[in-house]
Coordinates of C-alpha atoms in Angstrom, one line a residue:
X160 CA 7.2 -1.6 3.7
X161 CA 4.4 0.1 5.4
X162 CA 1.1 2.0 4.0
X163 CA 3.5 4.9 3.2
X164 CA 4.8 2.3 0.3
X165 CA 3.9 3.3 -3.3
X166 CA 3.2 6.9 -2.3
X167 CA 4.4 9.5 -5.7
X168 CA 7.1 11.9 -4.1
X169 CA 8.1 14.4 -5.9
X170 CA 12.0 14.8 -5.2
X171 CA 13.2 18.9 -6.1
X172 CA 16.9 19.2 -5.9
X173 CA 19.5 21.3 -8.8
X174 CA 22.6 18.6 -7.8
X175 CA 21.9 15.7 -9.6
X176 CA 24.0 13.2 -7.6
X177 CA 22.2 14.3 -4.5
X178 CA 18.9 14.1 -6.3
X179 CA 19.4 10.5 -7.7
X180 CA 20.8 9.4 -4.6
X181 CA 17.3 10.4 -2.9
X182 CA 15.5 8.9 -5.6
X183 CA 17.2 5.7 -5.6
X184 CA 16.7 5.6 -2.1
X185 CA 13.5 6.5 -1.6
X186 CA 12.5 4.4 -4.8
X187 CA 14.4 1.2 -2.8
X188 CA 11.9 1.6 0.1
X189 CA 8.8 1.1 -2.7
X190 CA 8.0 4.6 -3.3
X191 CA 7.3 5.6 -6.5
X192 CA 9.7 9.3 -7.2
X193 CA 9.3 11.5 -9.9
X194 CA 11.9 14.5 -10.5
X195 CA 12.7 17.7 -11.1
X196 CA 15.9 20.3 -11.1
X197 CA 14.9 23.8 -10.7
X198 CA 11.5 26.0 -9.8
X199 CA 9.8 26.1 -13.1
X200 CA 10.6 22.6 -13.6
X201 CA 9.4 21.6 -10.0
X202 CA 6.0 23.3 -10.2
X203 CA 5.1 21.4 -13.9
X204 CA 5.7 18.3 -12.9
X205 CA 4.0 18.8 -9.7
X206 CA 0.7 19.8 -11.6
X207 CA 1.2 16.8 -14.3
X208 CA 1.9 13.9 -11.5
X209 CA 0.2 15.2 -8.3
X210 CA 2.7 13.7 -5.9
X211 CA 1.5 13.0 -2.1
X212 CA 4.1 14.2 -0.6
X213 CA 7.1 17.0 -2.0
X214 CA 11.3 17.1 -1.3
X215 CA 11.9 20.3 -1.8
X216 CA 15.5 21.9 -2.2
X217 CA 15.6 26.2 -0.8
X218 CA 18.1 27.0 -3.2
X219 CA 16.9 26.5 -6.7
X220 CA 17.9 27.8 -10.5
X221 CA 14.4 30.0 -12.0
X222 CA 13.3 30.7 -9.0
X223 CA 13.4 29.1 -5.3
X224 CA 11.8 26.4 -2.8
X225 CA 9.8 28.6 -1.6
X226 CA 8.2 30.2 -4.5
X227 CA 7.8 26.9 -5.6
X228 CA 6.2 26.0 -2.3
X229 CA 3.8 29.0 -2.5
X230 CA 2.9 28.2 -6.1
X231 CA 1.9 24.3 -5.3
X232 CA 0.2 25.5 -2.2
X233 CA -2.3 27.4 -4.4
X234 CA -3.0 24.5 -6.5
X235 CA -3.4 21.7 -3.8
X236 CA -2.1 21.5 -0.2
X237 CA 0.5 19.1 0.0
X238 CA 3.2 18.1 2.9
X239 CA 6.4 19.4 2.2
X240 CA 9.7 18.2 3.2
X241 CA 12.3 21.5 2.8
X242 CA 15.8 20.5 2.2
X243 CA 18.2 23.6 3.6
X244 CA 21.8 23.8 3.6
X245 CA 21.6 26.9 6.0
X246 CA 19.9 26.1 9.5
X247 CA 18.8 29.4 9.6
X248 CA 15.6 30.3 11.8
X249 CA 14.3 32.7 9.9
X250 CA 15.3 31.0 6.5
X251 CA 13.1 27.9 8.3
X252 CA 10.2 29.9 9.4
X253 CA 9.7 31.4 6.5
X254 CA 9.2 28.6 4.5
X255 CA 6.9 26.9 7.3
X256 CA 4.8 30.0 7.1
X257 CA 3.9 29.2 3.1
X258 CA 3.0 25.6 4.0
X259 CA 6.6 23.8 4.4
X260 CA 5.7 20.7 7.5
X261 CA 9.4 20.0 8.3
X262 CA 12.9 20.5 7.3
X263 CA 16.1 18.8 7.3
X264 CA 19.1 20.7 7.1
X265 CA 22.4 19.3 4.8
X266 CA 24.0 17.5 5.1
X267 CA 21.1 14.5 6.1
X268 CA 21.2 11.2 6.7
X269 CA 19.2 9.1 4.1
X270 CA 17.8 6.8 7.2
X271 CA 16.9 10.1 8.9
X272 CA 15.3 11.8 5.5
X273 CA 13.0 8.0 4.6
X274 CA 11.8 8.1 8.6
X275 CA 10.3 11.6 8.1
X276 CA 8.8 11.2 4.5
X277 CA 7.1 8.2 6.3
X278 CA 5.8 10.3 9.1
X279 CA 4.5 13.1 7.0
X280 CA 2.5 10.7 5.2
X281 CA 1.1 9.1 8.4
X282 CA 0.6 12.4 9.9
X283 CA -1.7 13.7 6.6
X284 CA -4.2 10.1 7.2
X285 CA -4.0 10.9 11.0
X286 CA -4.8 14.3 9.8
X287 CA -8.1 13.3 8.1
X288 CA -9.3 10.9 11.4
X289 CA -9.3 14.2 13.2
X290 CA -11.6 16.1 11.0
X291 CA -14.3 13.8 12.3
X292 CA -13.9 15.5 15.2
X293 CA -16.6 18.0 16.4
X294 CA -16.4 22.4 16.8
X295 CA -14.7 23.3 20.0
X296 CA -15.3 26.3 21.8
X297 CA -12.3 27.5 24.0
X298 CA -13.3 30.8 25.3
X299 CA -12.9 33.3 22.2
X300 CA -10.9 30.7 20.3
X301 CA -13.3 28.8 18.1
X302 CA -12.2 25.6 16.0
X303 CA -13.9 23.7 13.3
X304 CA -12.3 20.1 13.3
X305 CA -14.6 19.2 10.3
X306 CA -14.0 22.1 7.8
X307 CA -10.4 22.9 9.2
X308 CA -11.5 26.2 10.3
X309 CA -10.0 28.4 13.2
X310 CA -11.7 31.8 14.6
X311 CA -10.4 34.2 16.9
X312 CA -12.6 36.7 18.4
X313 CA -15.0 36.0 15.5
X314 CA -12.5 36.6 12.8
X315 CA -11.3 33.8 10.8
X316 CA -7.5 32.9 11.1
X317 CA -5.8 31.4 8.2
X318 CA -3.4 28.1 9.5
X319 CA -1.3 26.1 7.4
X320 CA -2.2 22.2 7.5
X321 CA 0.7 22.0 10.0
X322 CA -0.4 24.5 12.0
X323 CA -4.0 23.4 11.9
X324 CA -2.9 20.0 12.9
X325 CA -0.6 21.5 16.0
X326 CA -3.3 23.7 17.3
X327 CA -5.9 20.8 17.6
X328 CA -3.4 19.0 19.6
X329 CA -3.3 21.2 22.3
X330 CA -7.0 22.0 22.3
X331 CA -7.6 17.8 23.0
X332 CA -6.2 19.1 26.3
X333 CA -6.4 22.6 27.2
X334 CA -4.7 24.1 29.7
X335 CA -1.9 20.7 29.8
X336 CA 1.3 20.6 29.4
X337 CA 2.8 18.8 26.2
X338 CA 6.3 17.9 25.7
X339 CA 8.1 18.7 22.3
X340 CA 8.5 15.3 21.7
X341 CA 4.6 14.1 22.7
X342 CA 3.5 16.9 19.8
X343 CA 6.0 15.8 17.5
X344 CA 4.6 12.3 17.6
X345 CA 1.2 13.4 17.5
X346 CA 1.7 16.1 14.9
X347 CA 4.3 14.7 13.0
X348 CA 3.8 11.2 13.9
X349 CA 7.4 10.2 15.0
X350 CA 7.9 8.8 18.0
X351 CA 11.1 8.9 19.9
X352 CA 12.4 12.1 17.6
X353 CA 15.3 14.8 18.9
X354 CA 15.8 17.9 17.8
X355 CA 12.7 19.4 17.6
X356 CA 13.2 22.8 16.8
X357 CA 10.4 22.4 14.0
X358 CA 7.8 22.2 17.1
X359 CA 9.0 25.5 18.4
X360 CA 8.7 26.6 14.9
X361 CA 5.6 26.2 14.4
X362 CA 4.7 27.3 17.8
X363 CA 6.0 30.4 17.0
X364 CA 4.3 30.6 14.0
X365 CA 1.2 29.4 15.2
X366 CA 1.2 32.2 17.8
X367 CA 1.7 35.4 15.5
X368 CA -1.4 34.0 14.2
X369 CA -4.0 33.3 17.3
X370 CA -2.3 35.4 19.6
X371 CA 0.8 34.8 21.5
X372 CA -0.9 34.7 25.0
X373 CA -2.8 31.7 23.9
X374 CA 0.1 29.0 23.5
X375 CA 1.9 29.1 27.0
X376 CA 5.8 28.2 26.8
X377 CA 7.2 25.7 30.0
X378 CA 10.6 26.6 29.6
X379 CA 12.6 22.8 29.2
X380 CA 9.1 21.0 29.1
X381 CA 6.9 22.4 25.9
X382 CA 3.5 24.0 25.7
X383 CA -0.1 24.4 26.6
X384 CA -3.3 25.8 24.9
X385 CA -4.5 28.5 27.1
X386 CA -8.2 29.7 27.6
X387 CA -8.8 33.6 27.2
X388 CA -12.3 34.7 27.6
X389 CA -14.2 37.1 25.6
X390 CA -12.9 40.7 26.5
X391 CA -9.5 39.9 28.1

């Protein structure tokens, strides 16, 4: 079943027939799901189970997926899996910008929603090889692998884990040219994946943050880190 087998998800979703039919799907693939059906509910069991990993529904009764997201954030960061009926852009980048790493839009396939719970979990132990990494220096764009720390012009800049993990992937090679699909397997750690709007998501997040001069766009390729010197 993998390394990802045994993980505690926690599976947030107010329609019980598609909430049991995640959990008895994920729960057939050796993971180990605990539930909840509304906001309040959500963040409670969250604090008395301390899943790896969080399905999280937008539309919620007490209050929504991404309050909810916001208020497990603050406790302890944790990949999130948003589940959205609407495939709306700014619906989607609003909950990547309070620490959501991917969404799926309904209606999913189950085969589809098990493959990127396993790669979020992969992507959070690749995540913790690359914090061995050393500081880089790219022009006035510092990064601190170790204590998952970005600065721009000397000012810190708060990421997201996602957005931490993205930006070190294009630093490895500055100035090259990666594909959507090369930083959605590296970032995301699935290989072969289509439709990768979340990459371009996060990209655009990632750029209101550092700069959008700094993360160059090949239109029909993907992206690059670019160097900007001190004073340009």
């Amino acid at each position: 079943m993998g390394s990802e087998a045994g993980r505690r998800i926690l599976v947030v979703e107010d329609e019980p027939v598609i909430n049991q039919a995640v959990t008895d799907r994920l729960r057939g693939s050796g993971y180990d799901v605990v539930q909840a059906w509304d906001g309040p509910g959500a963040v409670s069991v969250f604090a008395d189970t301390a899943p790896d990993l969080v399905l999280l529904d937008v539309m919620l009764p007490g209050f929504d997926g991404h309050e909810v997201c916001r208020r497990i954030q603050a406790r302890r960061p944790v990949p999130v899996l948003m589940l959205t009926a609407r495939d709306d852009e700014a619906d989607i980048l609003i909950g990547l910008g309070i620490g959501a790493d991917d969404y799926l839009t309904k209606p999913f396939r189950m085969r589809e929603l098990v493959a990127r719970v396993g790669a979020l979990l992969r992507r959070v132990d690749r995540a913790m090889e690359l914090a061995t990494q050393s500081s880089s220096d790219l022009g006035d764009l510092r990064i601190d692998a170790a204590a998952r720390r970005v600065w721009v012009t000397g000012a810190e800049v708060h990421l997201t884990p996602t957005e931490f993990d993205l930006l070190l992937c294009l630093a490895a090679s500055p100035g090259v040219v990666l594909t959507r699909e090369n930083l959605y397997a590296e970032v995301w750690g699935w290989p072969g994946a289509s439709g990768t709007r979340t990459v371009d998501s996060h990209v655009k997040a990632l750029r209101a943050k550092i700069g959008a001069d700094r993360v160059r766009t090949v239109h029909g390729v993907g992206y690059a880190l670019e160097t900007v010197a001190p004073g340009e």
